[in-house]
Amino acid sequence: MSAQMSRRGFLGLAAGTAAALGLGLVGCGGSSSSDSGSKTYKIATDTSFPPFEFTDDSNNFVGIDVDLLKAIGDKEGFKYDLQSLGFDAAVAALESNQADAVIAGMSITDERKQKYDFSEAYYDSYVCMAVKDGGDVKGYDDLKGKKVAAKNGTQGASCAESLKDKYGFEITYFDESPLMYQDVTTGNSVACFEDYPVMAYGVKKGNGFKVVAEEKENWSTPYGFAVLKGKNKELLDAFNKGLKELRDSGDYDKIVNKYLG
């Protein structure tokens, strides 16, 4: 696993955190604490990272992370409010004690372990490079003198940065995947670096891209459920217990296969 900051790396407390937290709740694992008299955990997530978290055609919040959390919460009996904030704001909310946990395709790295306690890995991911289907770029050797797109603070961006001098390309950075994809679609960039399951899901859905390179060896990282270091141990323990039960029962595979096949 690379020591570099991974996909959805946090670059510092976002200035817009307060505004982001005002977006409201997009999902709920139970009634509010005022109704039930018991604790309801605030769990922050991203808004646009399919197949892990996204909105479906009916504007329901869905994805691997969303379904896993619901199944685990149901099994272990904990209540939660799922807050859709975007990745940087989600981690900022955790850092500022405005959220109890984050589930957002967050890569487990040694650097992050200094600040957060992670669950057992619930998915193993790696980086790929994708191009517009039918284009001229077939691999890294075709990138010289061209621009590629990457998302700020991500595993994909770190991977691109490690390759840019060797292959002679420039990097344009974006805050969101849709903007990164658009830059490739319009031809401003010839390729983008993204987590493989995210791109594979998009290709499956007909996004017009093709994966031409995979970085499994040096840029592979597991995703984990995160709490602030030393806090909410009971929630972390419940997540781990529920995750094991899902794996043992086969329900974990059903959830992943629902989105990735």
XYZ file of C-alpha atoms in Angstrom:
261
model
C 0.000 0.000 0.000
C 1.348 3.405 -0.936
C 2.288 5.804 1.827
C 0.942 8.675 -0.260
C -2.385 10.276 0.533
C -5.028 8.121 -1.042
C -8.235 8.687 -2.859
C -10.322 11.354 -1.148
C -7.421 12.674 0.872
C -8.175 15.491 3.251
C -6.150 18.635 2.532
C -7.138 20.608 5.613
C -10.329 21.886 7.168
C -12.453 23.196 4.333
C -13.503 26.801 4.636
C -16.999 25.911 3.560
C -17.627 23.283 6.205
C -20.341 25.218 7.990
C -22.210 25.763 4.747
C -21.763 22.136 3.775
C -23.164 20.953 7.073
C -26.265 22.970 6.324
C -27.112 20.693 3.388
C -29.267 18.616 5.692
C -29.876 14.893 6.058
C -30.211 12.630 3.052
C -30.730 9.357 4.839
C -31.498 7.943 8.239
C -30.810 4.703 10.024
C -33.380 5.365 12.741
C -35.391 7.996 14.514
C -33.722 11.046 15.969
C -32.386 11.031 19.514
C -35.094 13.467 20.582
C -37.727 10.893 19.578
C -36.124 7.752 20.920
C -34.199 9.021 23.921
C -31.128 7.030 22.803
C -28.019 8.131 20.964
C -28.196 8.645 17.232
C -24.796 8.764 15.530
C -24.087 11.420 12.951
C -22.308 9.738 10.052
C -20.944 11.877 7.236
C -20.478 10.761 3.649
C -19.868 11.977 0.111
C -22.483 12.885 -2.465
C -21.079 11.702 -5.800
C -18.848 8.638 -5.653
C -20.675 5.786 -7.403
C -20.877 2.894 -6.836
C -20.134 3.617 -3.158
C -22.467 6.567 -2.576
C -24.677 8.439 -5.024
C -28.299 9.291 -5.819
C -30.390 7.027 -8.045
C -32.940 8.061 -10.671
C -35.532 8.570 -7.943
C -33.150 10.821 -5.996
C -32.663 8.210 -3.281
C -29.233 8.007 -1.689
C -27.766 4.580 -2.544
C -24.490 2.723 -3.054
C -22.240 0.075 -1.522
C -21.376 2.255 1.496
C -25.001 3.238 2.051
C -26.282 -0.347 1.835
C -23.500 -1.741 4.029
C -24.147 0.865 6.701
C -27.874 0.181 6.710
C -27.395 -3.580 6.904
C -24.835 -3.270 9.712
C -26.941 -0.747 11.610
C -29.957 -3.043 11.365
C -27.947 -6.036 12.592
C -26.240 -4.246 15.468
C -29.164 -2.054 16.471
C -27.518 1.371 16.316
C -29.244 4.449 14.954
C -27.665 7.027 12.686
C -28.307 10.109 10.592
C -26.430 9.913 7.299
C -25.287 13.377 6.250
C -24.388 14.068 2.625
C -21.564 16.613 2.696
C -18.954 15.817 0.064
C -15.681 14.178 1.039
C -13.595 17.094 2.332
C -16.508 18.506 4.321
C -17.311 15.052 5.710
C -13.802 14.661 7.102
C -13.853 18.269 8.328
C -17.066 17.490 10.216
C -15.367 14.507 11.850
C -12.315 16.595 12.771
C -14.493 19.273 14.367
C -16.677 16.800 16.285
C -19.733 17.647 14.195
C -19.870 14.040 12.969
C -19.206 10.790 14.805
C -17.900 8.852 11.817
C -17.237 8.932 8.083
C -18.072 6.315 5.471
C -17.154 7.614 2.032
C -14.801 5.269 0.219
C -12.081 6.514 2.570
C -8.745 4.812 2.007
C -6.905 3.468 5.036
C -3.332 4.786 5.107
C -0.599 4.868 7.741
C -0.766 8.666 7.724
C -4.488 8.695 8.402
C -4.119 6.154 11.197
C -2.352 8.883 13.175
C -5.642 10.811 13.341
C -8.422 8.266 12.874
C -9.374 4.793 14.044
C -10.526 2.614 11.150
C -12.738 -0.402 10.884
C -11.604 -3.581 9.216
C -11.353 -2.920 5.476
C -14.696 -3.346 3.740
C -13.357 -3.015 0.184
C -9.954 -3.147 -1.558
C -9.453 -0.628 -4.352
C -6.715 0.508 -6.729
C -6.071 3.252 -9.297
C -6.672 3.105 -13.022
C -6.234 5.469 -15.953
C -9.190 5.903 -18.285
C -9.592 7.665 -21.628
C -12.446 8.624 -23.888
C -13.483 5.493 -25.740
C -12.273 5.608 -29.329
C -9.496 8.125 -28.649
C -5.823 7.935 -29.599
C -4.380 7.349 -26.121
C -3.731 3.659 -25.521
C -1.405 3.926 -22.533
C 1.145 6.015 -20.651
C 3.507 6.307 -23.636
C 0.881 8.359 -25.486
C 0.703 11.065 -22.799
C 3.827 13.074 -23.615
C 3.069 16.789 -23.951
C -0.596 16.278 -23.065
C -2.833 17.032 -20.089
C -4.486 14.519 -17.781
C -7.185 15.115 -15.171
C -7.108 14.123 -11.503
C -9.125 14.857 -8.385
C -7.582 16.965 -5.615
C -5.954 15.054 -2.786
C -6.802 11.602 -4.111
C -4.973 8.354 -4.628
C -5.447 8.916 -8.358
C -3.818 12.339 -8.165
C -0.852 10.949 -6.241
C -0.475 8.183 -8.804
C -0.534 10.694 -11.678
C 2.042 12.853 -9.895
C 4.361 9.863 -9.568
C 4.216 9.259 -13.323
C 4.130 12.746 -14.832
C 7.880 13.342 -15.107
C 8.563 9.910 -16.568
C 5.896 10.251 -19.249
C 5.990 14.037 -19.730
C 2.374 15.047 -19.124
C 0.700 17.848 -17.148
C -2.023 17.446 -14.543
C -5.216 19.485 -14.218
C -6.904 19.134 -10.834
C -10.619 19.036 -10.028
C -12.686 18.892 -6.840
C -15.305 16.464 -8.165
C -15.316 13.421 -10.433
C -18.032 14.733 -12.823
C -15.912 17.828 -13.586
C -12.856 15.633 -14.133
C -14.769 13.377 -16.522
C -16.170 16.358 -18.410
C -12.664 17.673 -18.992
C -11.743 14.417 -20.714
C -15.003 14.221 -22.640
C -14.504 17.720 -24.056
C -10.885 16.993 -24.972
C -9.174 19.427 -22.623
C -7.501 16.415 -20.993
C -6.774 13.125 -22.727
C -7.110 10.872 -19.678
C -8.067 10.804 -16.015
C -6.898 8.865 -12.970
C -9.621 7.343 -10.810
C -10.312 4.503 -8.377
C -10.941 1.395 -10.456
C -14.345 0.346 -9.038
C -15.671 3.862 -9.571
C -14.545 3.949 -13.189
C -15.603 0.358 -13.824
C -19.104 1.193 -12.612
C -19.208 4.230 -14.891
C -18.048 2.215 -17.896
C -20.705 -0.381 -17.113
C -23.299 2.407 -17.143
C -22.072 3.734 -20.513
C -20.071 6.801 -19.512
C -18.079 6.716 -22.759
C -14.728 5.882 -21.120
C -12.304 2.996 -21.461
C -9.769 1.786 -18.867
C -6.309 1.559 -20.469
C -4.011 1.151 -17.453
C -4.299 -0.297 -13.947
C -2.037 0.291 -10.947
C -2.740 -2.670 -8.678
C 0.699 -3.121 -7.145
C 1.771 0.336 -5.964
C -1.564 2.123 -5.706
C -3.846 -0.356 -3.998
C -5.582 0.682 -0.782
C -8.438 -0.628 1.362
C -11.503 1.441 2.240
C -12.576 1.762 5.868
C -15.200 3.260 8.173
C -13.490 5.978 10.247
C -13.961 7.610 13.638
C -11.765 10.189 15.322
C -8.858 8.519 17.120
C -9.849 7.374 20.596
C -13.548 8.193 20.162
C -16.736 6.223 19.448
C -15.141 2.840 20.052
C -18.567 1.295 20.600
C -19.670 2.387 17.132
C -16.463 1.103 15.532
C -16.797 -2.243 17.327
C -20.416 -2.546 16.197
C -19.437 -1.808 12.594
C -16.705 -4.460 12.659
C -19.000 -7.032 14.210
C -21.760 -6.334 11.708
C -19.336 -6.403 8.786
C -18.080 -9.847 9.827
C -21.643 -11.107 10.113
C -22.442 -9.799 6.621
C -19.385 -11.525 5.180
C -20.156 -14.795 6.954
C -23.782 -14.811 5.799
C -23.007 -13.918 2.178
C -24.984 -10.677 2.404
C -21.799 -8.642 1.878
C -21.284 -10.243 -1.533
C -24.911 -9.581 -2.446
C -24.495 -5.867 -1.697
C -21.253 -5.511 -3.685
C -22.534 -7.580 -6.608
C -25.684 -5.453 -6.753
C -23.504 -2.582 -7.978
C -20.441 -4.213 -9.532
C -21.723 -7.597 -10.732
